[in-house]
């Protein structure tokens, strides 16, 4: 009798989805994990910087201005999950070089540039995000991109 165990990628993507539940963004909850040698280095979710009001309390400028997803990132008081994972690793002195990032949505262009300069070797993502420039930059930099469903058996993606 064989066990129905998730692959490592499925396992880490499921954990990224759990991390996304901590998000404080009113538009989209995103979770990220940085992993090397099957060990979690850091996690991050999207939301306002530590100690500041969450977007649900302060209001979402992007929502008020009807800014489409994938545009005008500077009009957000929050940080993205990928940014928070990289920052948390830096705060605690953990190198993310050659790490694998698991994130519930494809990175935006700002996060893509951070991923490239942090020397993260691979990004595994579930949902798409409307930012083709990000994908082009990651490809040009040689960052491996893999799409992995969070849920199996057709439940949800």
Backbone as a printed PyTorch tensor [residue, N CA C, xyz], in Angstrom:
tensor([[[  0.8490,  -1.1800,   0.0000],
         [  0.0000,   0.0000,   0.0000],
         [  0.8900,   1.2370,   0.0000]],

        [[  0.8030,   2.0260,  -1.0710],
         [  1.6180,   3.2290,  -1.1910],
         [  0.9340,   4.4310,  -0.5750]],

        [[  1.7140,   5.3280,  -0.0620],
         [  1.1880,   6.5640,   0.4940],
         [  1.0370,   7.5970,  -0.6070]],

        [[ -0.0120,   8.3790,  -0.5280],
         [ -0.2430,   9.4530,  -1.4960],
         [  0.3960,  10.7290,  -0.9450]],

        [[  1.7230,  10.7740,  -1.0250],
         [  2.4630,  11.9190,  -0.4990],
         [  2.6510,  12.9620,  -1.5810]],

        [[  2.5740,  14.2320,  -1.1980],
         [  2.8410,  15.2760,  -2.1970],
         [  4.3330,  15.3020,  -2.5420]],

        [[  4.6210,  15.7530,  -3.7550],
         [  6.0220,  15.9870,  -4.1200],
         [  6.5340,  17.1380,  -3.2580]],

        [[  7.8410,  17.3570,  -3.2670],
         [  8.3930,  18.4760,  -2.5070],
         [  7.8200,  19.8040,  -2.9920]],

        [[  7.7100,  19.9720,  -4.3170],
         [  7.1520,  21.2210,  -4.8420],
         [  5.7040,  21.4040,  -4.4070]],

        [[  4.9140,  20.3430,  -4.4520],
         [  3.5170,  20.4260,  -4.0050],
         [  3.4470,  20.7840,  -2.5260]],

        [[  4.3100,  20.1740,  -1.7380],
         [  4.3650,  20.4250,  -0.2970],
         [  4.6720,  21.8940,  -0.0080]],

        [[  5.7320,  22.4240,  -0.6400],
         [  6.1110,  23.8130,  -0.3780],
         [  5.0860,  24.7980,  -0.9350]],

        [[  4.4450,  24.4680,  -2.0620],
         [  3.3910,  25.3400,  -2.5940],
         [  2.2020,  25.3720,  -1.6440]],

        [[  1.8570,  24.2430,  -1.0610],
         [  0.7580,  24.2080,  -0.0950],
         [  1.0920,  25.0700,   1.1220]],

        [[  2.3500,  25.0300,   1.5550],
         [  2.7640,  25.8850,   2.6720],
         [  2.6970,  27.3660,   2.2860]],

        [[  3.0780,  27.6930,   1.0590],
         [  2.9860,  29.0830,   0.5910],
         [  1.5330,  29.5560,   0.6190]],

        [[  0.6220,  28.6660,   0.2800],
         [ -0.8030,  29.0220,   0.3190],
         [ -1.2320,  29.3010,   1.7560]],

        [[ -0.7620,  28.5220,   2.7000],
         [ -1.0800,  28.7640,   4.1150],
         [ -0.5030,  30.1070,   4.5570]],

        [[  0.7380,  30.3990,   4.1590],
         [  1.3630,  31.6810,   4.4930],
         [  0.5310,  32.8300,   3.9300]],

        [[ -0.0440,  32.6520,   2.7390],
         [ -0.8330,  33.7150,   2.1020],
         [ -2.0460,  34.1160,   2.9350]],

        [[ -2.4920,  33.2480,   3.8090],
         [ -3.6630,  33.5450,   4.6520],
         [ -3.3590,  34.6050,   5.7050]],

        [[ -2.0830,  34.9230,   5.9140],
         [ -1.6860,  35.9880,   6.8450],
         [ -1.6880,  37.3580,   6.1520]],

        [[ -1.8530,  37.3870,   4.8450],
         [ -1.7910,  38.6440,   4.0840],
         [ -2.8170,  39.6470,   4.5950]],

        [[ -2.4350,  40.9160,   4.5230],
         [ -3.3560,  41.9770,   4.9450],
         [ -3.8040,  42.8460,   3.7760]],

        [[ -3.4090,  42.4790,   2.5730],
         [ -3.8440,  43.1990,   1.3710],
         [ -5.3250,  42.9280,   1.1460]],

        [[ -6.0760,  43.9770,   0.8050],
         [ -7.5120,  43.8090,   0.5800],
         [ -7.8260,  43.3210,  -0.8340]],

        [[ -6.8360,  43.3360,  -1.7190],
         [ -7.0690,  42.9470,  -3.1110],
         [ -6.6690,  41.5120,  -3.4240]],

        [[ -5.5660,  41.0380,  -2.8470],
         [ -5.0670,  39.7070,  -3.1880],
         [ -4.1180,  39.2320,  -2.0890]],

        [[ -4.3630,  38.0530,  -1.5720],
         [ -3.4610,  37.4630,  -0.5830],
         [ -2.4140,  36.6070,  -1.2770]],

        [[ -1.1400,  36.8830,  -1.0000],
         [ -0.0450,  36.1430,  -1.6320],
         [  0.9080,  35.6760,  -0.5390]],

        [[  1.3960,  34.4440,  -0.6940],
         [  2.3810,  33.8980,   0.2330],
         [  3.6110,  33.4390,  -0.5190]],

        [[  4.7660,  33.5130,   0.1510],
         [  6.0280,  33.0980,  -0.4600],
         [  6.8940,  32.3710,   0.5690]],

        [[  7.6540,  31.4020,   0.0820],
         [  8.6380,  30.6780,   0.8860],
         [  9.9480,  30.6780,   0.1360]],

        [[ 11.0400,  30.8070,   0.8640],
         [ 12.3740,  30.6160,   0.2980],
         [ 12.9160,  29.3240,   0.8790]],

        [[ 13.3540,  28.4310,  -0.0060],
         [ 13.7610,  27.0810,   0.3900],
         [ 15.1050,  26.7560,  -0.2460]],

        [[ 15.9770,  26.1070,   0.5150],
         [ 17.2120,  25.5630,  -0.0350],
         [ 17.4530,  24.2180,   0.6450]],

        [[ 17.8160,  23.2340,  -0.1490],
         [ 18.0620,  21.8860,   0.3640],
         [ 16.8710,  21.3590,   1.1710]],

        [[ 15.6800,  21.6640,   0.6790],
         [ 14.4150,  21.2230,   1.3010],
         [ 14.2160,  21.7640,   2.7120]],

        [[ 14.8370,  22.8990,   2.9990],
         [ 14.6980,  23.5690,   4.2930],
         [ 14.1700,  24.9730,   4.0560]],

        [[ 13.1810,  25.3780,   4.8480],
         [ 12.6000,  26.7060,   4.7160],
         [ 13.5490,  27.7380,   5.3270]],

        [[ 13.9260,  28.7230,   4.5260],
         [ 14.8190,  29.7850,   4.9730],
         [ 14.0390,  30.9800,   5.5120]],

        [[ 12.9320,  31.3240,   4.8450],
         [ 12.1400,  32.4890,   5.2400],
         [ 10.7770,  32.4010,   4.5640]],

        [[  9.8220,  33.1080,   5.1350],
         [  8.4940,  33.2040,   4.5370],
         [  8.1160,  34.6730,   4.4370]],

        [[  7.1250,  34.9610,   3.6160],
         [  6.6210,  36.3250,   3.5020],
         [  5.2200,  36.3220,   2.9450]],

        [[  4.4660,  37.3170,   3.3100],
         [  3.1280,  37.5260,   2.7460],
         [  2.9780,  39.0130,   2.4770]],

        [[  1.9880,  39.3710,   1.6760],
         [  1.8570,  40.7680,   1.2970],
         [  1.0400,  41.5500,   2.3240]],

        [[  1.5080,  42.7730,   2.5620],
         [  0.8350,  43.6530,   3.5090],
         [  1.7010,  44.8390,   3.8500]],

        [[  1.1460,  45.7050,   4.6880],
         [  1.8300,  46.9350,   5.0890],
         [  3.0710,  46.6180,   5.9100]],

        [[  4.0660,  47.5180,   5.9070],
         [  5.2660,  47.3170,   6.7210],
         [  4.9140,  47.1600,   8.2020]],

        [[  5.7790,  46.4610,   8.9130],
         [  5.5900,  46.1910,  10.3370],
         [  5.2860,  47.4750,  11.1040]],

        [[  4.2480,  47.4200,  11.9070],
         [  3.8870,  48.5390,  12.7650],
         [  2.9830,  49.5770,  12.1240]],

        [[  2.7620,  49.4740,  10.8190],
         [  1.8780,  50.4310,  10.1400],
         [  0.4760,  49.8430,  10.0120]],

        [[ -0.4930,  50.7170,   9.8210],
         [ -1.8720,  50.2580,   9.6500],
         [ -1.9870,  49.3520,   8.4320]],

        [[ -2.7740,  48.3120,   8.5720],
         [ -3.0570,  47.4320,   7.4350],
         [ -3.9530,  48.1730,   6.4510]],

        [[ -3.9440,  47.7060,   5.2250],
         [ -4.7180,  48.3570,   4.1650],
         [ -6.2180,  48.3660,   4.4790]],

        [[ -6.6990,  47.3390,   5.1610],
         [ -8.1060,  47.2970,   5.5560],
         [ -8.4590,  48.4090,   6.5280]],

        [[ -7.4750,  48.8940,   7.2780],
         [ -7.6900,  49.9860,   8.2270],
         [ -7.4530,  51.3450,   7.5690]],

        [[ -6.3760,  51.4530,   6.8230],
         [ -5.9860,  52.7430,   6.2360],
         [ -6.6740,  53.0110,   4.9060]],

        [[ -7.1840,  51.9760,   4.2610],
         [ -7.7740,  52.1170,   2.9390],
         [ -6.7660,  51.7870,   1.8550]],

        [[ -7.2630,  51.3350,   0.7460],
         [ -6.4100,  50.9440,  -0.3720],
         [ -6.4610,  52.0250,  -1.4510]],

        [[ -5.3490,  52.7240,  -1.6100],
         [ -5.2630,  53.7960,  -2.6050],
         [ -5.4800,  53.2470,  -4.0130]],

        [[ -4.9390,  52.0750,  -4.2910],
         [ -5.0730,  51.4740,  -5.6220],
         [ -6.5420,  51.1620,  -5.9220]],

        [[ -7.2580,  50.6970,  -4.9100],
         [ -8.6810,  50.3970,  -5.0630],
         [ -9.4540,  51.6920,  -5.3030]],

        [[ -9.1390,  52.7180,  -4.5250],
         [ -9.8180,  54.0090,  -4.6430],
         [ -9.5870,  54.6580,  -6.0050]],

        [[ -8.3970,  54.4250,  -6.5770],
         [ -8.0480,  55.0260,  -7.8700],
         [ -8.3460,  54.0940,  -9.0480]],

        [[ -8.9160,  52.9230,  -8.7650],
         [ -9.2260,  51.9250,  -9.8050],
         [ -8.0100,  51.5410, -10.6310]],

        [[ -6.8690,  51.3430,  -9.9620],
         [ -5.6390,  50.9550, -10.6450],
         [ -5.7130,  49.4590, -10.9520]],

        [[ -5.5640,  49.0760, -12.2110],
         [ -5.6200,  47.6530, -12.5670],
         [ -4.4700,  46.8550, -11.9430]],

        [[ -4.7230,  45.5900, -11.7280],
         [ -3.7020,  44.6910, -11.2100],
         [ -2.5020,  44.6940, -12.1480]],

        [[ -1.2970,  44.6920, -11.5700],
         [ -0.0800,  44.6530, -12.3660],
         [  0.4510,  46.0120, -12.7790]],

        [[ -0.2020,  47.0950, -12.3290],
         [  0.2280,  48.4360, -12.7110],
         [  0.4120,  49.3190, -11.4780]],

        [[  1.2700,  50.3250, -11.6100],
         [  1.4620,  51.3730, -10.5990],
         [  1.7400,  50.8260,  -9.2000]],

        [[  2.7290,  49.9510,  -9.0990],
         [  3.0830,  49.3240,  -7.8170],
         [  3.4590,  50.3440,  -6.7480]],

        [[  3.9380,  51.5020,  -7.1760],
         [  4.3660,  52.5150,  -6.2110],
         [  3.2000,  53.1210,  -5.4420]],

        [[  1.9740,  52.8920,  -5.9070],
         [  0.7870,  53.4330,  -5.2360],
         [  0.2170,  52.4530,  -4.2100]],

        [[  1.0640,  51.6840,  -3.6050],
         [  0.6150,  50.6980,  -2.6260],
         [  1.4120,  50.8640,  -1.3490]],

        [[  0.7500,  50.8490,  -0.2200],
         [  1.4550,  50.9780,   1.0570],
         [  2.0630,  49.6500,   1.4960]],

        [[  1.7050,  48.5830,   0.8130],
         [  2.1700,  47.2570,   1.2030],
         [  3.4000,  46.7850,   0.4550]],

        [[  3.9870,  45.7440,   1.0000],
         [  5.0910,  45.0300,   0.3560],
         [  4.5390,  43.7250,  -0.1890]],

        [[  5.1600,  43.2340,  -1.2320],
         [  4.7480,  41.9460,  -1.7950],
         [  5.3490,  40.8040,  -0.9860]],

        [[  4.7530,  39.6370,  -1.0950],
         [  5.1920,  38.4530,  -0.3450],
         [  6.6540,  38.1260,  -0.6370]],

        [[  7.0490,  38.2080,  -1.9110],
         [  8.4230,  37.9130,  -2.3020],
         [  9.3900,  38.8870,  -1.6270]],

        [[  9.0220,  40.1690,  -1.6060],
         [  9.8510,  41.1870,  -0.9790],
         [  9.9930,  40.8960,   0.5150]],

        [[  8.8910,  40.5750,   1.1690],
         [  8.9390,  40.2960,   2.5990],
         [  9.7740,  39.0600,   2.9130]],

        [[  9.7140,  38.0340,   2.0890],
         [ 10.5280,  36.8330,   2.3230],
         [ 12.0210,  37.1770,   2.2050]],

        [[ 12.3810,  37.9300,   1.1690],
         [ 13.7840,  38.3260,   0.9810],
         [ 14.2400,  39.2210,   2.1380]],

        [[ 13.3960,  40.1500,   2.5460],
         [ 13.7350,  41.0590,   3.6500],
         [ 13.8830,  40.2880,   4.9600]],

        [[ 12.9860,  39.3510,   5.2230],
         [ 13.0880,  38.5660,   6.4600],
         [ 14.3860,  37.7690,   6.5000]],

        [[ 14.7700,  37.2090,   5.3830],
         [ 16.0460,  36.4880,   5.3250],
         [ 17.1940,  37.4490,   5.6310]],

        [[ 17.1520,  38.6470,   5.0600],
         [ 18.2140,  39.6340,   5.2870],
         [ 18.2650,  40.0580,   6.7520]],

        [[ 17.1140,  40.2990,   7.3640],
         [ 17.0600,  40.7250,   8.7610],
         [ 17.7390,  39.7020,   9.6670]],

        [[ 17.5660,  38.4300,   9.3490],
         [ 18.1220,  37.3730,  10.1940],
         [ 19.4350,  36.7880,   9.6560]],

        [[ 20.0160,  37.4510,   8.6520],
         [ 21.3290,  37.0590,   8.1530],
         [ 21.3610,  35.7260,   7.4340]],

        [[ 20.2920,  35.4170,   6.7060],
         [ 20.1990,  34.1470,   5.9890],
         [ 20.4020,  34.4030,   4.4970]],

        [[ 21.4180,  33.7850,   3.9210],
         [ 21.6580,  33.9290,   2.4910],
         [ 20.5760,  33.1900,   1.7000]],

        [[ 20.0790,  33.8350,   0.6540],
         [ 19.0830,  33.2070,  -0.2140],
         [ 19.6820,  32.8460,  -1.5740]],

        [[ 20.9990,  32.9930,  -1.6960],
         [ 21.6640,  32.6560,  -2.9550],
         [ 21.3890,  31.1940,  -3.2850]],

        [[ 20.9840,  30.9560,  -4.5400],
         [ 20.6650,  29.6210,  -5.0560],
         [ 19.4470,  28.9890,  -4.3950]],

        [[ 18.6570,  29.7790,  -3.6940],
         [ 17.4310,  29.2650,  -3.0880],
         [ 16.3480,  29.1020,  -4.1570]],

        [[ 15.3150,  28.4160,  -3.7790],
         [ 14.1360,  28.2220,  -4.6170],
         [ 12.9920,  28.9540,  -3.9240]],

        [[ 12.3030,  29.8090,  -4.6720],
         [ 11.1770,  30.5500,  -4.1040],
         [  9.8750,  29.9040,  -4.5570]],

        [[  8.9990,  29.6880,  -3.6100],
         [  7.6530,  29.2040,  -3.8910],
         [  6.7150,  30.3580,  -3.5890]],

        [[  5.8840,  30.7280,  -4.5590],
         [  4.9980,  31.8770,  -4.3790],
         [  3.6530,  31.5660,  -5.0290]],

        [[  2.5880,  32.0300,  -4.3950],
         [  1.2490,  31.6660,  -4.8590],
         [  0.8450,  32.3640,  -6.1490]],

        [[  1.5480,  33.4390,  -6.5250],
         [  1.3020,  34.1000,  -7.8110],
         [  2.6310,  34.4480,  -8.4630]],

        [[  2.6240,  34.5290,  -9.7670],
         [  3.8050,  34.9230, -10.5410],
         [  4.2990,  36.2780, -10.0360]],

        [[  5.5930,  36.4630,  -9.8860],
         [  6.1290,  37.7460,  -9.4010],
         [  5.8750,  38.9010, -10.3690]],

        [[  5.7690,  40.0980,  -9.7870],
         [  5.6900,  41.3250, -10.5830],
         [  7.0990,  41.7340, -10.9860]],

        [[  7.2340,  42.7880, -11.7610],
         [  8.5370,  43.2260, -12.2500],
         [  9.4430,  43.6960, -11.1090]],

        [[  8.8930,  44.3600, -10.1030],
         [  9.7060,  44.8250,  -8.9770],
         [ 10.2720,  43.6120,  -8.2320]],

        [[  9.4260,  42.6350,  -7.9460],
         [  9.8790,  41.4260,  -7.2540],
         [ 10.8500,  40.6350,  -8.1310]],

        [[ 10.6050,  40.6000,  -9.4270],
         [ 11.4980,  39.8820, -10.3420],
         [ 12.9150,  40.4480, -10.2550]],

        [[ 13.0380,  41.7610, -10.2240],
         [ 14.3650,  42.3840, -10.1350],
         [ 15.0370,  42.0500,  -8.8070]],

        [[ 14.2650,  41.9950,  -7.7380],
         [ 14.8240,  41.6170,  -6.4340],
         [ 15.2580,  40.1510,  -6.4310]],

        [[ 14.4660,  39.2970,  -7.0400],
         [ 14.7870,  37.8670,  -7.1340],
         [ 16.0930,  37.6750,  -7.9040]],

        [[ 16.2280,  38.4020,  -8.9950],
         [ 17.4410,  38.3090,  -9.8190],
         [ 18.6620,  38.7460,  -9.0100]],

        [[ 18.5840,  39.8970,  -8.3590],
         [ 19.7420,  40.4030,  -7.6220],
         [ 20.0320,  39.6350,  -6.3420]],

        [[ 19.0200,  38.9470,  -5.7910],
         [ 19.2350,  38.1050,  -4.6120],
         [ 19.8310,  36.7520,  -5.0050]],

        [[ 19.9550,  36.5350,  -6.3120],
         [ 20.5360,  35.3080,  -6.8730],
         [ 19.7210,  34.0540,  -6.5340]],

        [[ 18.3960,  34.2330,  -6.4860],
         [ 17.4940,  33.1050,  -6.2990],
         [ 17.4650,  32.3480,  -7.6250]],

        [[ 17.6420,  31.0440,  -7.5760],
         [ 17.8300,  30.2650,  -8.7930],
         [ 16.5680,  29.8120,  -9.4940]],

        [[ 15.4880,  29.6600,  -8.7410],
         [ 14.2480,  29.1530,  -9.3370],
         [ 13.0600,  29.7270,  -8.6020]],

        [[ 11.9960,  29.9750,  -9.3510],
         [ 10.7210,  30.4150,  -8.7800],
         [  9.6580,  29.4250,  -9.2170]],

        [[  8.9540,  28.8860,  -8.2400],
         [  7.8140,  28.0090,  -8.5030],
         [  6.5860,  28.8170,  -8.1080]],

        [[  5.6590,  28.9930,  -9.0370],
         [  4.4860,  29.8220,  -8.7690],
         [  3.2250,  29.0920,  -9.2010]],

        [[  2.0940,  29.5310,  -8.6430],
         [  0.8130,  28.8990,  -8.9760],
         [ -0.0050,  29.7830,  -9.9140]],

        [[ -0.4830,  30.9080,  -9.4410],
         [ -1.3560,  31.7610, -10.2430],
         [ -0.5920,  32.7160, -11.1290]],

        [[ -1.2240,  33.1010, -12.2290],
         [ -0.6210,  34.0650, -13.1440],
         [ -0.8560,  35.4890, -12.6500]],

        [[  0.0090,  36.3950, -13.0920],
         [ -0.0820,  37.8100, -12.7620],
         [  0.1870,  38.5770, -14.0470]],

        [[ -0.5610,  39.6250, -14.3200],
         [ -0.4250,  40.3220, -15.6120],
         [  0.8200,  41.1970, -15.7060]],

        [[  1.9860,  40.5570, -15.8300],
         [  3.2330,  41.3160, -15.9170],
         [  4.2400,  40.5400, -16.7690]],

        [[  4.1490,  40.7000, -18.0820],
         [  5.0270,  39.9590, -18.9880],
         [  6.4800,  40.4380, -18.8920]],

        [[  6.7120,  41.7020, -18.5410],
         [  8.0770,  42.1940, -18.3960],
         [  8.8030,  41.4090, -17.3010]],

        [[  8.1120,  41.1100, -16.2150],
         [  8.7220,  40.3340, -15.1300],
         [  9.2030,  38.9860, -15.6460]],

        [[  8.3610,  38.2980, -16.3970],
         [  8.7300,  36.9850, -16.9220],
         [  9.8930,  37.1000, -17.8990]],

        [[  9.8960,  38.1480, -18.7140],
         [ 10.9950,  38.3500, -19.6590],
         [ 12.3200,  38.5730, -18.9390]],

        [[ 12.3050,  39.3970, -17.8860],
         [ 13.5300,  39.6720, -17.1330],
         [ 14.0420,  38.4100, -16.4340]],

        [[ 13.1400,  37.6600, -15.8250],
         [ 13.5420,  36.4310, -15.1390],
         [ 14.1420,  35.4350, -16.1250]],

        [[ 13.5300,  35.3180, -17.3010],
         [ 14.0450,  34.4140, -18.3270],
         [ 15.4290,  34.8760, -18.7940]],

        [[ 15.5650,  36.1830, -19.0640],
         [ 16.8460,  36.7270, -19.5140],
         [ 17.9530,  36.4880, -18.4760]],

        [[ 17.5950,  36.5410, -17.1850],
         [ 18.5700,  36.3530, -16.1130],
         [ 18.8610,  34.8810, -15.8350]],

        [[ 18.1210,  33.9900, -16.4910],
         [ 18.3550,  32.5650, -16.3000],
         [ 17.7080,  31.9790, -15.0570]],

        [[ 16.7260,  32.6920, -14.4950],
         [ 15.9880,  32.1630, -13.3500],
         [ 14.9580,  31.1620, -13.8820]],

        [[ 15.0240,  29.9570, -13.3900],
         [ 14.0860,  28.9170, -13.8260],
         [ 12.7050,  29.2380, -13.2660]],

        [[ 11.6980,  29.1840, -14.1340],
         [ 10.3140,  29.4540, -13.7350],
         [  9.4910,  28.1910, -13.9500]],

        [[  8.7770,  27.7740, -12.9110],
         [  7.9590,  26.5630, -12.9740],
         [  6.5810,  26.8780, -12.4280]],

        [[  5.5610,  26.4890, -13.1740],
         [  4.1910,  26.6720, -12.6890],
         [  3.7410,  25.3880, -12.0180]],

        [[  3.2390,  25.5040, -10.8080],
         [  2.8010,  24.3550, -10.0120],
         [  1.4520,  24.6890,  -9.3870]],

        [[  0.5050,  23.8120,  -9.5590],
         [ -0.8040,  24.0250,  -8.9600],
         [ -0.7060,  23.8840,  -7.4440]],

        [[ -1.4800,  24.6680,  -6.7290],
         [ -1.5170,  24.5680,  -5.2680],
         [ -2.3470,  23.3630,  -4.8570]],

        [[ -3.4620,  23.1750,  -5.5190],
         [ -4.3680,  22.0870,  -5.1720],
         [ -4.4060,  21.0730,  -6.2910]],

        [[ -4.4880,  19.8500,  -5.9370],
         [ -4.5580,  18.7770,  -6.9420],
         [ -5.9970,  18.2890,  -7.0840]],

        [[ -6.2050,  17.3850,  -7.9920],
         [ -7.5010,  16.7480,  -8.2510],
         [ -8.5610,  17.7580,  -8.6720]],

        [[ -8.1440,  18.8020,  -9.3820],
         [ -9.0920,  19.7610,  -9.9410],
         [ -9.8480,  20.5800,  -8.9180]],

        [[ -9.3680,  20.6630,  -7.6780],
         [-10.1050,  21.3670,  -6.6270],
         [-10.0550,  22.8760,  -6.7960]],

        [[ -8.9070,  23.4170,  -7.0130],
         [ -8.7780,  24.8700,  -7.0830],
         [ -7.3720,  25.2050,  -7.5300]],

        [[ -7.1800,  26.3070,  -8.1770],
         [ -5.8120,  26.7210,  -8.5350],
         [ -5.6020,  28.1440,  -8.3020]]])
